[in-house]
């Protein structure tokens, strides 16, 4: 039956309206970083990190809005308050720690180096600077090449070519405009799949991924650390590892 006007003035109605008082945090991701974060065919964010943050949000009681941002500008976007955290396979580094805080580490990776199937190039060739290297701009793979090949004059600065996202690197490697590509191993595996490209070696950088948060947002940092603890102890963690084929 339809409510009578009386119902509106019933005592309950004078109490504070029930609203969702959970905060909403904007999560910045690179939309081209499978298996951690990517925009799927339906235009929706997906991936290991994306599902992780949604699970943590449910668990810890907040809402999330996921926003794809150019990787190279993702820390400035965090500092400017356009996003509230970066949850997208970001390596915890001392340089980044000068400007943002990181959650506890949730994943370990190394760098990997790939070449075209036709080149016959080896890891020895890579270390000897025998070719142009492609990397995504603002990544630890590119930083490694700067420190270990460019700064030691093993390659000239113009032999390190940086790109906005990794699909562009893989395309140039496939078209033989560059000789090597360097990237975190899990997304590299994804990028070379089905292409005439293969991994020639790994660099044991022992990197760890963390969630980047503004230095002033100490409460959010605690929330995310607690959420990560819960997630990594839950069955969801194993489910995610299986789903995205990660060990
Ligand atoms: N882990 C590397 C870094 O932090 C590469 C990250 C690239 N991540 C991404 N979402 N594109 O520099």
mmCIF file of C-alpha atoms and ligand atoms in Angstrom:
data_model
loop_
_atom_site.group_PDB
_atom_site.id
_atom_site.type_symbol
_atom_site.label_atom_id
_atom_site.label_comp_id
_atom_site.label_asym_id
_atom_site.label_seq_id
_atom_site.Cartn_x
_atom_site.Cartn_y
_atom_site.Cartn_z
ATOM 1 C CA UNK A 1 0.000 0.000 0.000
ATOM 2 C CA UNK A 2 1.114 3.527 -0.738
ATOM 3 C CA UNK A 3 2.458 5.431 2.230
ATOM 4 C CA UNK A 4 0.117 7.924 3.777
ATOM 5 C CA UNK A 5 1.390 11.465 4.353
ATOM 6 C CA UNK A 6 1.400 10.586 8.059
ATOM 7 C CA UNK A 7 4.225 8.178 7.539
ATOM 8 C CA UNK A 8 6.465 11.050 6.488
ATOM 9 C CA UNK A 9 5.994 12.790 9.788
ATOM 10 C CA UNK A 10 6.501 9.619 11.771
ATOM 11 C CA UNK A 11 9.280 9.941 14.411
ATOM 12 C CA UNK A 12 11.749 7.861 12.371
ATOM 13 C CA UNK A 13 11.673 10.382 9.557
ATOM 14 C CA UNK A 14 12.983 13.142 11.762
ATOM 15 C CA UNK A 15 16.178 11.230 12.511
ATOM 16 C CA UNK A 16 19.326 11.836 10.518
ATOM 17 C CA UNK A 17 18.915 10.401 7.018
ATOM 18 C CA UNK A 18 20.839 7.217 6.399
ATOM 19 C CA UNK A 19 23.598 8.069 3.936
ATOM 20 C CA UNK A 20 26.740 6.305 2.899
ATOM 21 C CA UNK A 21 29.317 8.219 4.879
ATOM 22 C CA UNK A 22 32.221 6.220 3.570
ATOM 23 C CA UNK A 23 34.845 8.377 1.910
ATOM 24 C CA UNK A 24 35.558 8.021 -1.801
ATOM 25 C CA UNK A 25 39.169 7.787 -2.878
ATOM 26 C CA UNK A 26 40.363 8.241 -6.432
ATOM 27 C CA UNK A 27 42.816 5.535 -7.422
ATOM 28 C CA UNK A 28 45.249 6.419 -10.201
ATOM 29 C CA UNK A 29 46.351 3.662 -12.550
ATOM 30 C CA UNK A 30 48.224 3.243 -15.788
ATOM 31 C CA UNK A 31 45.552 1.906 -18.133
ATOM 32 C CA UNK A 32 48.128 -0.093 -20.103
ATOM 33 C CA UNK A 33 49.774 -2.199 -17.433
ATOM 34 C CA UNK A 34 48.410 -5.730 -17.648
ATOM 35 C CA UNK A 35 48.195 -7.900 -15.586
ATOM 36 C CA UNK A 36 48.137 -5.285 -12.780
ATOM 37 C CA UNK A 37 45.985 -2.523 -14.231
ATOM 38 C CA UNK A 38 44.431 -2.028 -17.621
ATOM 39 C CA UNK A 39 41.309 -0.786 -19.326
ATOM 40 C CA UNK A 40 39.498 -3.826 -20.749
ATOM 41 C CA UNK A 41 37.542 -4.190 -24.005
ATOM 42 C CA UNK A 42 34.444 -2.764 -22.349
ATOM 43 C CA UNK A 43 36.345 0.318 -21.269
ATOM 44 C CA UNK A 44 36.416 -0.776 -17.626
ATOM 45 C CA UNK A 45 39.444 -0.903 -15.368
ATOM 46 C CA UNK A 46 40.614 -4.435 -14.628
ATOM 47 C CA UNK A 47 43.611 -6.307 -13.242
ATOM 48 C CA UNK A 48 45.336 -7.635 -10.162
ATOM 49 C CA UNK A 49 45.812 -4.209 -8.576
ATOM 50 C CA UNK A 50 42.353 -2.997 -9.600
ATOM 51 C CA UNK A 51 40.643 -6.008 -7.999
ATOM 52 C CA UNK A 52 42.902 -5.676 -4.968
ATOM 53 C CA UNK A 53 41.924 -2.080 -4.289
ATOM 54 C CA UNK A 54 38.224 -2.845 -4.752
ATOM 55 C CA UNK A 55 38.494 -5.698 -2.247
ATOM 56 C CA UNK A 56 40.358 -3.501 0.245
ATOM 57 C CA UNK A 57 37.745 -0.759 -0.202
ATOM 58 C CA UNK A 58 34.931 -3.182 0.676
ATOM 59 C CA UNK A 59 36.904 -4.563 3.578
ATOM 60 C CA UNK A 60 37.994 -1.240 5.033
ATOM 61 C CA UNK A 61 34.811 0.687 4.240
ATOM 62 C CA UNK A 62 35.533 3.220 1.533
ATOM 63 C CA UNK A 63 34.462 3.793 -2.057
ATOM 64 C CA UNK A 64 36.827 3.911 -5.008
ATOM 65 C CA UNK A 65 36.843 5.656 -8.306
ATOM 66 C CA UNK A 66 39.508 4.343 -10.649
ATOM 67 C CA UNK A 67 41.146 6.764 -13.005
ATOM 68 C CA UNK A 68 43.664 6.082 -15.761
ATOM 69 C CA UNK A 69 46.464 8.673 -15.845
ATOM 70 C CA UNK A 70 49.602 8.983 -17.981
ATOM 71 C CA UNK A 71 52.301 7.145 -16.036
ATOM 72 C CA UNK A 72 54.911 9.848 -16.382
ATOM 73 C CA UNK A 73 52.598 12.370 -14.706
ATOM 74 C CA UNK A 74 51.046 10.076 -12.116
ATOM 75 C CA UNK A 75 53.082 11.259 -9.089
ATOM 76 C CA UNK A 76 52.502 14.953 -9.920
ATOM 77 C CA UNK A 77 48.765 14.106 -10.214
ATOM 78 C CA UNK A 78 48.911 12.543 -6.748
ATOM 79 C CA UNK A 79 50.659 15.555 -5.290
ATOM 80 C CA UNK A 80 48.187 17.923 -6.938
ATOM 81 C CA UNK A 81 45.274 16.028 -5.346
ATOM 82 C CA UNK A 82 43.806 14.809 -8.642
ATOM 83 C CA UNK A 83 44.088 11.259 -7.336
ATOM 84 C CA UNK A 84 44.467 9.924 -3.793
ATOM 85 C CA UNK A 85 46.748 6.970 -4.402
ATOM 86 C CA UNK A 86 48.715 5.212 -7.134
ATOM 87 C CA UNK A 87 47.979 1.489 -7.151
ATOM 88 C CA UNK A 88 49.521 0.291 -10.382
ATOM 89 C CA UNK A 89 52.662 -1.778 -10.054
ATOM 90 C CA UNK A 90 54.752 1.105 -8.758
ATOM 91 C CA UNK A 91 58.181 0.178 -7.451
ATOM 92 C CA UNK A 92 59.111 1.573 -4.062
ATOM 93 C CA UNK A 93 62.259 3.653 -4.673
ATOM 94 C CA UNK A 94 64.253 6.064 -2.513
ATOM 95 C CA UNK A 95 63.761 8.874 -5.040
ATOM 96 C CA UNK A 96 59.979 8.462 -5.011
ATOM 97 C CA UNK A 97 59.989 8.177 -1.220
ATOM 98 C CA UNK A 98 61.302 11.726 -1.089
ATOM 99 C CA UNK A 99 57.986 12.977 -2.485
ATOM 100 C CA UNK A 100 55.364 10.351 -1.513
ATOM 101 C CA UNK A 101 54.788 7.666 1.095
ATOM 102 C CA UNK A 102 54.501 4.004 0.198
ATOM 103 C CA UNK A 103 52.414 1.274 1.730
ATOM 104 C CA UNK A 104 54.094 -1.978 2.685
ATOM 105 C CA UNK A 105 55.341 -4.011 -0.248
ATOM 106 C CA UNK A 106 52.810 -6.377 -1.822
ATOM 107 C CA UNK A 107 54.748 -7.815 -4.771
ATOM 108 C CA UNK A 108 58.336 -8.500 -5.898
ATOM 109 C CA UNK A 109 59.599 -8.217 -9.476
ATOM 110 C CA UNK A 110 62.731 -8.058 -11.559
ATOM 111 C CA UNK A 111 63.384 -6.300 -14.842
ATOM 112 C CA UNK A 112 63.412 -8.297 -18.057
ATOM 113 C CA UNK A 113 64.957 -7.565 -21.435
ATOM 114 C CA UNK A 114 63.385 -8.590 -24.751
ATOM 115 C CA UNK A 115 64.407 -8.516 -28.388
ATOM 116 C CA UNK A 116 62.931 -9.439 -31.776
ATOM 117 C CA UNK A 117 63.130 -13.139 -32.690
ATOM 118 C CA UNK A 118 65.163 -12.236 -35.798
ATOM 119 C CA UNK A 119 68.008 -10.330 -34.119
ATOM 120 C CA UNK A 120 69.864 -13.123 -32.366
ATOM 121 C CA UNK A 121 70.877 -10.544 -29.762
ATOM 122 C CA UNK A 122 71.759 -11.817 -26.296
ATOM 123 C CA UNK A 123 71.940 -10.424 -22.796
ATOM 124 C CA UNK A 124 75.691 -10.078 -23.308
ATOM 125 C CA UNK A 125 74.984 -7.807 -26.290
ATOM 126 C CA UNK A 126 72.543 -5.792 -24.203
ATOM 127 C CA UNK A 127 75.090 -5.302 -21.436
ATOM 128 C CA UNK A 128 77.723 -4.352 -24.013
ATOM 129 C CA UNK A 129 75.448 -1.656 -25.446
ATOM 130 C CA UNK A 130 74.938 -3.279 -28.839
ATOM 131 C CA UNK A 131 71.675 -1.629 -29.737
ATOM 132 C CA UNK A 132 68.955 0.878 -29.003
ATOM 133 C CA UNK A 133 66.902 0.305 -25.884
ATOM 134 C CA UNK A 134 63.224 1.190 -25.485
ATOM 135 C CA UNK A 135 61.590 1.819 -22.117
ATOM 136 C CA UNK A 136 58.435 3.390 -20.782
ATOM 137 C CA UNK A 137 59.157 6.950 -19.607
ATOM 138 C CA UNK A 138 59.485 7.318 -15.849
ATOM 139 C CA UNK A 139 59.979 3.641 -15.076
ATOM 140 C CA UNK A 140 62.614 1.793 -13.111
ATOM 141 C CA UNK A 141 63.585 -0.119 -16.276
ATOM 142 C CA UNK A 142 64.516 3.136 -17.985
ATOM 143 C CA UNK A 143 66.244 4.379 -14.819
ATOM 144 C CA UNK A 144 68.326 1.191 -14.766
ATOM 145 C CA UNK A 145 69.493 1.808 -18.338
ATOM 146 C CA UNK A 146 70.351 5.430 -17.554
ATOM 147 C CA UNK A 147 72.413 4.459 -14.541
ATOM 148 C CA UNK A 148 74.079 1.369 -15.891
ATOM 149 C CA UNK A 149 74.478 1.968 -19.618
ATOM 150 C CA UNK A 150 74.139 5.697 -20.370
ATOM 151 C CA UNK A 151 75.978 7.077 -17.338
ATOM 152 C CA UNK A 152 78.763 4.550 -17.861
ATOM 153 C CA UNK A 153 79.032 5.559 -21.525
ATOM 154 C CA UNK A 154 78.188 2.039 -22.686
ATOM 155 C CA UNK A 155 75.483 3.579 -24.852
ATOM 156 C CA UNK A 156 74.993 7.196 -25.919
ATOM 157 C CA UNK A 157 71.970 9.019 -24.423
ATOM 158 C CA UNK A 158 70.110 8.905 -27.759
ATOM 159 C CA UNK A 159 70.234 5.096 -27.698
ATOM 160 C CA UNK A 160 67.760 5.044 -24.818
ATOM 161 C CA UNK A 161 64.349 5.800 -26.282
ATOM 162 C CA UNK A 162 61.431 6.417 -23.935
ATOM 163 C CA UNK A 163 57.738 6.123 -24.686
ATOM 164 C CA UNK A 164 54.490 7.124 -22.956
ATOM 165 C CA UNK A 165 53.342 3.534 -22.533
ATOM 166 C CA UNK A 166 54.692 0.063 -23.050
ATOM 167 C CA UNK A 167 52.526 -1.012 -26.034
ATOM 168 C CA UNK A 168 54.377 1.681 -28.003
ATOM 169 C CA UNK A 169 57.717 0.155 -26.967
ATOM 170 C CA UNK A 170 56.582 -3.330 -28.025
ATOM 171 C CA UNK A 171 55.416 -2.011 -31.399
ATOM 172 C CA UNK A 172 58.761 -0.355 -32.115
ATOM 173 C CA UNK A 173 60.582 -3.521 -31.051
ATOM 174 C CA UNK A 174 58.407 -5.520 -33.413
ATOM 175 C CA UNK A 175 59.098 -3.050 -36.233
ATOM 176 C CA UNK A 176 62.817 -3.219 -35.438
ATOM 177 C CA UNK A 177 63.142 0.496 -34.761
ATOM 178 C CA UNK A 178 64.764 -0.487 -31.467
ATOM 179 C CA UNK A 179 66.845 -3.538 -30.586
ATOM 180 C CA UNK A 180 65.926 -4.150 -26.964
ATOM 181 C CA UNK A 181 63.060 -3.389 -24.624
ATOM 182 C CA UNK A 182 63.268 -3.334 -20.834
ATOM 183 C CA UNK A 183 60.309 -3.691 -18.477
ATOM 184 C CA UNK A 184 59.085 -5.402 -15.325
ATOM 185 C CA UNK A 185 58.832 -9.096 -16.130
ATOM 186 C CA UNK A 186 55.069 -9.710 -15.603
ATOM 187 C CA UNK A 187 53.871 -6.950 -17.966
ATOM 188 C CA UNK A 188 56.674 -7.852 -20.389
ATOM 189 C CA UNK A 189 55.313 -11.402 -20.635
ATOM 190 C CA UNK A 190 51.935 -9.930 -21.423
ATOM 191 C CA UNK A 191 53.307 -7.514 -24.013
ATOM 192 C CA UNK A 192 55.283 -10.065 -26.029
ATOM 193 C CA UNK A 193 52.561 -12.722 -26.127
ATOM 194 C CA UNK A 194 51.740 -13.735 -29.685
ATOM 195 C CA UNK A 195 54.412 -11.440 -31.141
ATOM 196 C CA UNK A 196 57.782 -12.352 -32.711
ATOM 197 C CA UNK A 197 59.506 -11.138 -29.542
ATOM 198 C CA UNK A 198 61.159 -13.010 -26.699
ATOM 199 C CA UNK A 199 62.848 -12.384 -23.366
ATOM 200 C CA UNK A 200 66.634 -12.776 -23.429
ATOM 201 C CA UNK A 201 67.285 -12.266 -19.758
ATOM 202 C CA UNK A 202 66.436 -10.781 -16.429
ATOM 203 C CA UNK A 203 68.095 -8.181 -14.277
ATOM 204 C CA UNK A 204 67.833 -9.017 -10.612
ATOM 205 C CA UNK A 205 66.733 -5.613 -9.345
ATOM 206 C CA UNK A 206 64.663 -7.136 -6.526
ATOM 207 C CA UNK A 207 62.032 -4.421 -6.827
ATOM 208 C CA UNK A 208 58.975 -4.270 -4.615
ATOM 209 C CA UNK A 209 55.604 -2.780 -5.481
ATOM 210 C CA UNK A 210 53.778 -0.516 -3.064
ATOM 211 C CA UNK A 211 50.824 1.856 -3.076
ATOM 212 C CA UNK A 212 51.908 5.511 -3.292
ATOM 213 C CA UNK A 213 50.034 7.950 -1.056
ATOM 214 C CA UNK A 214 50.497 11.676 -0.328
ATOM 215 C CA UNK A 215 52.798 12.283 2.638
ATOM 216 C CA UNK A 216 50.060 14.230 4.421
ATOM 217 C CA UNK A 217 47.504 11.371 4.165
ATOM 218 C CA UNK A 218 48.781 9.313 7.070
ATOM 219 C CA UNK A 219 45.351 7.896 7.917
ATOM 220 C CA UNK A 220 44.879 6.608 4.389
ATOM 221 C CA UNK A 221 48.327 5.035 4.562
ATOM 222 C CA UNK A 222 47.311 3.138 7.716
ATOM 223 C CA UNK A 223 44.040 2.103 6.109
ATOM 224 C CA UNK A 224 45.784 0.723 3.039
ATOM 225 C CA UNK A 225 48.413 -1.113 5.073
ATOM 226 C CA UNK A 226 45.716 -2.750 7.174
ATOM 227 C CA UNK A 227 43.703 -3.565 4.050
ATOM 228 C CA UNK A 228 46.749 -5.134 2.405
ATOM 229 C CA UNK A 229 47.326 -7.273 5.504
ATOM 230 C CA UNK A 230 43.747 -8.507 5.348
ATOM 231 C CA UNK A 231 43.843 -9.090 1.589
ATOM 232 C CA UNK A 232 47.115 -10.989 1.608
ATOM 233 C CA UNK A 233 45.849 -13.249 4.400
ATOM 234 C CA UNK A 234 42.550 -13.926 2.611
ATOM 235 C CA UNK A 235 41.592 -16.509 0.011
ATOM 236 C CA UNK A 236 41.076 -13.619 -2.439
ATOM 237 C CA UNK A 237 44.858 -13.251 -2.660
ATOM 238 C CA UNK A 238 45.323 -16.795 -3.995
ATOM 239 C CA UNK A 239 42.339 -16.367 -6.246
ATOM 240 C CA UNK A 240 43.879 -13.224 -7.762
ATOM 241 C CA UNK A 241 47.268 -14.872 -8.260
ATOM 242 C CA UNK A 242 45.623 -17.752 -10.082
ATOM 243 C CA UNK A 243 43.362 -15.565 -12.163
ATOM 244 C CA UNK A 244 46.207 -13.370 -13.374
ATOM 245 C CA UNK A 245 48.657 -16.277 -13.595
ATOM 246 C CA UNK A 246 51.247 -14.893 -11.236
ATOM 247 C CA UNK A 247 53.440 -16.807 -8.860
HETATM 248 N N1 LIG B 1 57.586 -0.926 -11.635
HETATM 249 C C1 LIG B 1 58.120 0.033 -12.558
HETATM 250 C C2 LIG B 1 58.181 1.386 -11.918
HETATM 251 O O1 LIG B 1 57.642 1.587 -10.893
HETATM 252 C C3 LIG B 1 57.322 0.106 -13.820
HETATM 253 C C4 LIG B 1 55.948 0.517 -13.543
HETATM 254 C C5 LIG B 1 55.161 0.787 -14.692
HETATM 255 N N2 LIG B 1 53.849 0.766 -14.146
HETATM 256 C C6 LIG B 1 52.850 1.126 -14.814
HETATM 257 N N3 LIG B 1 51.692 1.103 -14.225
HETATM 258 N N4 LIG B 1 53.064 1.539 -16.003
HETATM 259 O O2 LIG B 1 58.761 2.287 -12.451
#
